[in-house]
Coordinates of N, CA and C in Angstrom, one line a residue:
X1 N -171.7 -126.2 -156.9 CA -170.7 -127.2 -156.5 C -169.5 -127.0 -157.4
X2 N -168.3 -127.0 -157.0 CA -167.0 -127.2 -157.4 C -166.7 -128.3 -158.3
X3 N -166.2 -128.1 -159.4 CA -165.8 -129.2 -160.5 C -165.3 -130.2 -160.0
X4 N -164.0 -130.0 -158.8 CA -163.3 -130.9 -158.2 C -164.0 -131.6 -156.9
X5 N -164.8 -131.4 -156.5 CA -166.1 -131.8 -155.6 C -166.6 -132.8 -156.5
X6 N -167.2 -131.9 -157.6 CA -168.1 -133.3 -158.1 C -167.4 -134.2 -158.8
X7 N -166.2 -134.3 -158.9 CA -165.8 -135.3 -160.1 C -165.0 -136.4 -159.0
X8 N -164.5 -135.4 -157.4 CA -164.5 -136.8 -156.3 C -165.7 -137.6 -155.7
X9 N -167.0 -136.9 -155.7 CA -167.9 -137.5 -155.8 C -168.3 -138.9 -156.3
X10 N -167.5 -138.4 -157.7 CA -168.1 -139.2 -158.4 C -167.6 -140.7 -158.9
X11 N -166.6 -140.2 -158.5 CA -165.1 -140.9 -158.6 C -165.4 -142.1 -157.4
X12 N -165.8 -141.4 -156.2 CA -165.9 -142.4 -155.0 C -167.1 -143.1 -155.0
X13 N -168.2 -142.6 -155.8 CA -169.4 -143.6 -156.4 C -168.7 -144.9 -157.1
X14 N -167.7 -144.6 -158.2 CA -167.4 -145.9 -158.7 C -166.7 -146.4 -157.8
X15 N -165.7 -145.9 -157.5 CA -164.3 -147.3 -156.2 C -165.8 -147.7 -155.4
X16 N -166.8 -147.1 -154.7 CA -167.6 -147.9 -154.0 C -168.2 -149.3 -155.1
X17 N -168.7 -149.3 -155.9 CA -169.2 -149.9 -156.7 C -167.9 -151.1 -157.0
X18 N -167.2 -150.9 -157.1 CA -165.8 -152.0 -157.5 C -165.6 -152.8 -156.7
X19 N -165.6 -152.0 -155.5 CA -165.3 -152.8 -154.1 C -166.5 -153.4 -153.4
X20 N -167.8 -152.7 -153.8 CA -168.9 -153.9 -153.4 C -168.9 -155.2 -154.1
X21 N -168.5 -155.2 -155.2 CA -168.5 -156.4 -156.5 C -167.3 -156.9 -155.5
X22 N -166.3 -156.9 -155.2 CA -164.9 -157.0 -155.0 C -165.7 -158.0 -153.8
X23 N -166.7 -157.3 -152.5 CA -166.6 -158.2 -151.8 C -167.9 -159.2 -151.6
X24 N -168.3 -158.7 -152.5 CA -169.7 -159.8 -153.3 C -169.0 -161.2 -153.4
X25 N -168.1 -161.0 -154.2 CA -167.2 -162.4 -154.8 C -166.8 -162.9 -154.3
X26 N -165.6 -162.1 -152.6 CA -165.0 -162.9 -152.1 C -166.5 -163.7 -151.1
X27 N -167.7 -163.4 -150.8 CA -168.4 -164.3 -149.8 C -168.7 -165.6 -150.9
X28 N -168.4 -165.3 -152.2 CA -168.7 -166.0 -153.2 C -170.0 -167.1 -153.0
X29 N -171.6 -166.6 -153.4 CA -172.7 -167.3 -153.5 C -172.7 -167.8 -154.6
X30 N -172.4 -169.2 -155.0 CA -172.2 -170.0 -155.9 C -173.6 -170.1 -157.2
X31 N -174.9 -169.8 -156.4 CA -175.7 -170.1 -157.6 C -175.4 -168.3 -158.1
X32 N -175.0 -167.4 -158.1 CA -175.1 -166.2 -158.8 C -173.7 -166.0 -159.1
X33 N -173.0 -166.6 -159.0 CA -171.4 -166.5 -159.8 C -171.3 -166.0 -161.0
X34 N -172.1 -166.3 -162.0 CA -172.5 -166.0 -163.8 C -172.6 -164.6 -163.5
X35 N -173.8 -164.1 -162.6 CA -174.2 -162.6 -162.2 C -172.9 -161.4 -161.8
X36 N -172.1 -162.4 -160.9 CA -171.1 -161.5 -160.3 C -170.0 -161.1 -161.0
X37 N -169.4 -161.6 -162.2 CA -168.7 -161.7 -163.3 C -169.1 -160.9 -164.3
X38 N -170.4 -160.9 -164.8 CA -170.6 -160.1 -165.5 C -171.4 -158.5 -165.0
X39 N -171.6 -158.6 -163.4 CA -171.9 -157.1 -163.3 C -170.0 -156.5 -162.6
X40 N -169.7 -157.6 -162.3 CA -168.1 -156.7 -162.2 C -167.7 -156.1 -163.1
X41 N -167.6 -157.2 -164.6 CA -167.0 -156.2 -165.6 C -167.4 -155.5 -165.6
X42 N -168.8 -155.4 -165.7 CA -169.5 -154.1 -166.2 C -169.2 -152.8 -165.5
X43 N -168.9 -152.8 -164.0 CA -168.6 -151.6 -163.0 C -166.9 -151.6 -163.2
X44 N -166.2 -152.2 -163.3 CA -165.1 -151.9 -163.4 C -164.6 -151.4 -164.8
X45 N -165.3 -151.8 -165.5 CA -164.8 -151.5 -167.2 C -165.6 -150.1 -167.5
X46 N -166.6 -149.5 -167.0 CA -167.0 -148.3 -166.5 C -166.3 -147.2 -165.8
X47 N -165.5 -147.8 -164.9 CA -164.7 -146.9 -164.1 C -163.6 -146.7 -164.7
X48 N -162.9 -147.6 -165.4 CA -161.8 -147.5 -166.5 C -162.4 -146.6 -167.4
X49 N -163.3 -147.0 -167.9 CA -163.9 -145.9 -169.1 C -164.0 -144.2 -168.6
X50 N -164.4 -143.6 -167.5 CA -164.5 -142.5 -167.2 C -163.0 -141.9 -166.4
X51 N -162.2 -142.9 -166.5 CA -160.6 -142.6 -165.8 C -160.3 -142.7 -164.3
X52 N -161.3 -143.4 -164.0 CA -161.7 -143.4 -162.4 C -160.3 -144.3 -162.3
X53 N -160.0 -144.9 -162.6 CA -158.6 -146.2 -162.5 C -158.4 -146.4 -163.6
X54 N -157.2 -146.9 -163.6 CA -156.4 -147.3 -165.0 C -156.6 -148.1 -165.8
X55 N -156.5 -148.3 -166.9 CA -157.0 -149.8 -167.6 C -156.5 -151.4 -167.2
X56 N -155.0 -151.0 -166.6 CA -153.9 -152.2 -165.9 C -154.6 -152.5 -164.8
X57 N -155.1 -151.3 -164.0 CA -155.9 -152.0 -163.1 C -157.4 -152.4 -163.2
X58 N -157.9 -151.9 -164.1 CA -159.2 -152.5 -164.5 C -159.2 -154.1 -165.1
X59 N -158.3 -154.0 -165.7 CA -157.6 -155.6 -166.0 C -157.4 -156.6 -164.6
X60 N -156.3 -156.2 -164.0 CA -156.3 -156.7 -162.9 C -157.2 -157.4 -161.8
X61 N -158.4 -155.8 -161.4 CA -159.6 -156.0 -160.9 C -160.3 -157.4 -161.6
X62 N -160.2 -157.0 -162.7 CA -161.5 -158.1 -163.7 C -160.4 -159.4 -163.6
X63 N -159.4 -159.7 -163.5 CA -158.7 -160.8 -163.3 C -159.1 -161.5 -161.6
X64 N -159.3 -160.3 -160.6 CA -159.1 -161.1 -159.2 C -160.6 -161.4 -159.3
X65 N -162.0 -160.6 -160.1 CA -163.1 -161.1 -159.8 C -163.3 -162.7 -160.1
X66 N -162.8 -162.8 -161.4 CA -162.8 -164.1 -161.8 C -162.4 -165.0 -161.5
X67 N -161.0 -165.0 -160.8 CA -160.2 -165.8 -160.2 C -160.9 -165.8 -158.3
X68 N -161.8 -165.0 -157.4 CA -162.5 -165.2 -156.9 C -163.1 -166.1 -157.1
X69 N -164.1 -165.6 -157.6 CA -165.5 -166.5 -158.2 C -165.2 -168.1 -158.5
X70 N -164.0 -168.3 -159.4 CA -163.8 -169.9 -159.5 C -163.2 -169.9 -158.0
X71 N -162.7 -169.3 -157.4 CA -162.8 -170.2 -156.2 C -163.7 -170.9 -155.6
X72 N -164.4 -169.7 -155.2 CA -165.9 -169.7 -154.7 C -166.8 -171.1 -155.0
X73 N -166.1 -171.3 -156.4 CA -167.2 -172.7 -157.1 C -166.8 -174.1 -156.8

């Protein structure tokens, strides 16, 4: 496999992961709010970590999860 193959691979494993958190939050299920918060950071500050997205936007991301979620509540 091609370097640039696998690193879009891999790349599209995390944006998938971001964006499931992303719409986890907006259906916002109130008793797992705590849950959804802290496995967002976790996938988004992951994806920042390996350069999959930027840190502004990994900020950002982790800002709309949270501002979600207190909706949600």
């Amino acid at each position: 496999m091609r370097q640039d193959q696998r690193r879009t691979k891999d790349n599209d494993k995390y944006m998938n992961q971001v964006e499931e958190v992303i719409k986890a939050a907006k259906k916002g299920v109130k008793s797992k709010k705590n849950e959804f918060v802290s496995k967002g950071y976790s996938i988004v500050d992951r994806a920042a970590k390996k350069h999959v997205i930027h840190n502004n936007k990994a900020s950002r991301l982790k800002a709309r999860i949270s501002r979600l979620v207190k909706k949600a509540s």
